[in-house]
Amino acid sequence: DEISKIKSRKTEAINSCKKMNWKYHFLNQKIDFRDWDNSLLSNLIYEIKPEIIFVPSLFDDNVEHRFSNSFLLKSIKSFNCEIWSYQVYSCHITNIIVDITNEIDQKKELIKIYKSQLQSRDWVHYILGLNAWNSRFIVTKGEKSWVETFLVLTSNDYKNLVRSFFKSQET
C-alpha cells in the first residue's frame, strides 16, 4: 500500500543520507506525482538558498523524473542557482563529466540501500554499467573507470529549457 511504500522509501533515503553524513529534508509528498504541492519545495529552496540543485534528467524515459523538472520549474520562479541534471535511465545532453572511479564502490553500496527499488531491476548492475559506458568521455589508458554525466545550467537557462520541453510535449 502507499503508506508502507512511502515509509520504506523514506527510511532508505534517511539511511543513505546518514551513511554520507548529508543533511536532508523531506517534503512528505504523496507517491503520485500529480498530487505534489510545489509550495513546500519552493519554501524550502527560498529558506536554504542552495547554490546547486540536482534533478533527474528532463530527457529520462521515466514520467516521474520528467515531472520532477516541471515541479522544480514551478518551485524556483525567481530563484537563481545552478541546476545539475543527472542521468538515471537514458542518455542525455551533457556538458559536465565527473570521474567517479574512486567512489564507485561507495556508490554501489548506496544503491544497495534502496531495497524497495531493487525488486524491479538490478539497479547496481544497470547504473554502474551506464557509468562505465560514460567512461568513454575520459582517457582511461585501458583501466576500468566510471563517469557521471550532468547537464549544468543556470536557473534561467534551465527554466527556458523545461518550459520549451513541456510546450513541445503538448503538441
GROMACS .gro file of C-alpha atoms in nm:
model
  171
    1ASP     CA    1   0.000   0.000   0.000
    2GLU     CA    2   0.101   0.365  -0.045
    3ILE     CA    3   0.179   0.435   0.321
    4SER     CA    4   0.420   0.141   0.351
    5LYS     CA    5   0.588   0.240   0.020
    6ILE     CA    6   0.637   0.594   0.148
    7LYS     CA    7   0.778   0.473   0.482
    8SER     CA    8   1.012   0.229   0.310
    9ARG     CA    9   1.146   0.483   0.062
   10LYS     CA   10   1.188   0.745   0.332
   11THR     CA   11   1.379   0.503   0.556
   12GLU     CA   12   1.605   0.408   0.265
   13ALA     CA   13   1.673   0.774   0.186
   14ILE     CA   14   1.747   0.853   0.552
   15ASN     CA   15   1.989   0.559   0.571
   16SER     CA   16   2.164   0.671   0.254
   17CYS     CA   17   2.195   1.030   0.377
   18LYS     CA   18   2.322   0.917   0.717
   19LYS     CA   19   2.585   0.696   0.551
   20MET     CA   20   2.710   1.002   0.359
   21ASN     CA   21   2.668   1.241   0.656
   22TRP     CA   22   2.434   1.461   0.449
   23LYS     CA   23   2.166   1.696   0.576
   24TYR     CA   24   1.824   1.612   0.436
   25HIS     CA   25   1.472   1.746   0.417
   26PHE     CA   26   1.154   1.564   0.325
   27LEU     CA   27   0.855   1.728   0.165
   28ASN     CA   28   0.632   1.437   0.268
   29GLN     CA   29   0.454   1.431  -0.064
   30LYS     CA   30   0.229   1.153  -0.191
   31ILE     CA   31   0.371   0.885  -0.419
   32ASP     CA   32   0.155   1.006  -0.708
   33PHE     CA   33   0.346   1.300  -0.856
   34ARG     CA   34   0.025   1.455  -0.988
   35ASP     CA   35  -0.069   1.538  -0.627
   36TRP     CA   36   0.256   1.711  -0.531
   37ASP     CA   37   0.240   2.056  -0.371
   38ASN     CA   38   0.524   2.266  -0.512
   39SER     CA   39   0.487   2.537  -0.246
   40LEU     CA   40   0.662   2.303   0.001
   41LEU     CA   41   0.969   2.276  -0.223
   42SER     CA   42   0.959   2.644  -0.309
   43ASN     CA   43   0.954   2.744   0.058
   44LEU     CA   44   1.244   2.509   0.135
   45ILE     CA   45   1.454   2.639  -0.155
   46TYR     CA   46   1.399   3.002  -0.054
   47GLU     CA   47   1.483   2.913   0.307
   48ILE     CA   48   1.801   2.713   0.235
   49LYS     CA   49   1.919   2.915  -0.067
   50PRO     CA   50   2.121   2.635  -0.229
   51GLU     CA   51   2.393   2.718  -0.478
   52ILE     CA   52   2.323   2.394  -0.669
   53ILE     CA   53   2.007   2.187  -0.714
   54PHE     CA   54   2.029   1.833  -0.852
   55VAL     CA   55   1.736   1.693  -1.052
   56PRO     CA   56   1.690   1.381  -1.270
   57SER     CA   57   1.738   1.449  -1.639
   58LEU     CA   58   1.445   1.602  -1.820
   59PHE     CA   59   1.521   1.356  -2.100
   60ASP     CA   60   1.484   1.039  -1.890
   61ASP     CA   61   1.218   0.799  -2.007
   62ASN     CA   62   1.059   0.800  -1.660
   63VAL     CA   63   0.747   1.012  -1.616
   64GLU     CA   64   0.825   1.093  -1.252
   65HIS     CA   65   1.171   1.217  -1.349
   66ARG     CA   66   1.029   1.439  -1.621
   67PHE     CA   67   0.759   1.567  -1.386
   68SER     CA   68   1.024   1.643  -1.121
   69ASN     CA   69   1.157   1.901  -1.365
   70SER     CA   70   0.816   2.061  -1.407
   71PHE     CA   71   0.777   2.057  -1.030
   72LEU     CA   72   1.117   2.222  -0.982
   73LEU     CA   73   1.040   2.480  -1.251
   74LYS     CA   74   0.728   2.591  -1.062
   75SER     CA   75   0.927   2.600  -0.736
   76ILE     CA   76   1.212   2.829  -0.843
   77LYS     CA   77   1.022   3.107  -1.014
   78SER     CA   78   1.263   3.387  -0.920
   79PHE     CA   79   1.538   3.185  -0.752
   80ASN     CA   80   1.885   3.178  -0.911
   81CYS     CA   81   2.135   2.895  -0.878
   82GLU     CA   82   2.293   2.621  -1.088
   83ILE     CA   83   2.077   2.325  -1.184
   84TRP     CA   84   2.262   1.995  -1.230
   85SER     CA   85   2.054   1.743  -1.423
   86TYR     CA   86   2.180   1.389  -1.379
   87GLN     CA   87   2.141   1.073  -1.581
   88VAL     CA   88   1.938   0.783  -1.445
   89TYR     CA   89   1.788   0.576  -1.729
   90SER     CA   90   1.866   0.742  -2.056
   91CYS     CA   91   2.139   0.923  -2.241
   92HIS     CA   92   2.109   1.295  -2.204
   93ILE     CA   93   2.275   1.616  -2.314
   94THR     CA   94   2.598   1.651  -2.117
   95ASN     CA   95   2.828   1.943  -2.052
   96ILE     CA   96   2.999   1.827  -1.731
   97ILE     CA   97   3.158   1.489  -1.665
   98VAL     CA   98   3.284   1.370  -1.328
   99ASP     CA   99   3.520   1.074  -1.293
  100ILE     CA  100   3.374   0.866  -1.007
  101THR     CA  101   3.616   0.573  -1.040
  102ASN     CA  102   3.745   0.620  -0.685
  103GLU     CA  103   3.389   0.639  -0.548
  104ILE     CA  104   3.231   0.352  -0.742
  105ASP     CA  105   3.233   0.103  -0.453
  106GLN     CA  106   3.068   0.360  -0.229
  107LYS     CA  107   2.806   0.429  -0.497
  108LYS     CA  108   2.737   0.057  -0.528
  109GLU     CA  109   2.678   0.031  -0.153
  110LEU     CA  110   2.449   0.335  -0.153
  111ILE     CA  111   2.236   0.191  -0.434
  112LYS     CA  112   2.202  -0.135  -0.239
  113ILE     CA  113   2.035   0.058   0.046
  114TYR     CA  114   1.730   0.108  -0.179
  115LYS     CA  115   1.597  -0.247  -0.145
  116SER     CA  116   1.243  -0.141  -0.244
  117GLN     CA  117   1.376  -0.026  -0.581
  118LEU     CA  118   1.599  -0.330  -0.632
  119GLN     CA  119   1.289  -0.551  -0.652
  120SER     CA  120   1.216  -0.432  -1.007
  121ARG     CA  121   1.569  -0.429  -1.154
  122ASP     CA  122   1.930  -0.490  -1.064
  123TRP     CA  123   1.997  -0.118  -1.034
  124VAL     CA  124   2.356  -0.172  -0.923
  125HIS     CA  125   2.434  -0.350  -1.249
  126TYR     CA  126   2.227  -0.112  -1.460
  127ILE     CA  127   2.353   0.219  -1.321
  128LEU     CA  128   2.716   0.116  -1.287
  129GLY     CA  129   2.701  -0.015  -1.643
  130LEU     CA  130   2.580   0.326  -1.757
  131ASN     CA  131   2.862   0.491  -1.559
  132ALA     CA  132   3.113   0.250  -1.720
  133TRP     CA  133   2.975   0.336  -2.066
  134ASN     CA  134   3.015   0.706  -1.985
  135SER     CA  135   3.386   0.648  -1.920
  136ARG     CA  136   3.432   0.682  -2.297
  137PHE     CA  137   3.450   1.057  -2.228
  138ILE     CA  138   3.780   1.030  -2.039
  139VAL     CA  139   4.123   0.887  -2.114
  140THR     CA  140   4.139   0.555  -1.930
  141LYS     CA  141   4.462   0.404  -2.066
  142GLY     CA  142   4.293   0.064  -2.062
  143GLU     CA  143   4.189   0.087  -1.696
  144LYS     CA  144   3.830   0.034  -1.585
  145SER     CA  145   3.665   0.363  -1.496
  146TRP     CA  146   3.322   0.512  -1.423
  147VAL     CA  147   3.185   0.856  -1.504
  148GLU     CA  148   2.878   1.057  -1.403
  149THR     CA  149   2.739   1.297  -1.662
  150PHE     CA  150   2.548   1.616  -1.596
  151LEU     CA  151   2.376   1.892  -1.786
  152VAL     CA  152   2.461   2.201  -1.580
  153LEU     CA  153   2.264   2.518  -1.649
  154THR     CA  154   2.195   2.848  -1.483
  155SER     CA  155   1.847   2.853  -1.337
  156ASN     CA  156   1.733   3.091  -1.612
  157ASP     CA  157   1.861   2.862  -1.889
  158TYR     CA  158   1.711   2.565  -1.709
  159LYS     CA  159   1.370   2.734  -1.682
  160ASN     CA  160   1.374   2.813  -2.056
  161LEU     CA  161   1.467   2.454  -2.144
  162VAL     CA  162   1.196   2.298  -1.923
  163ARG     CA  163   0.928   2.538  -2.047
  164SER     CA  164   1.025   2.462  -2.406
  165PHE     CA  165   1.029   2.087  -2.343
  166PHE     CA  166   0.683   2.076  -2.189
  167LYS     CA  167   0.541   2.310  -2.451
  168SER     CA  168   0.665   2.070  -2.722
  169GLN     CA  169   0.506   1.779  -2.535
  170GLU     CA  170   0.164   1.943  -2.563
  171THR     CA  171   0.166   1.945  -2.943
   0.00000   0.00000   0.00000
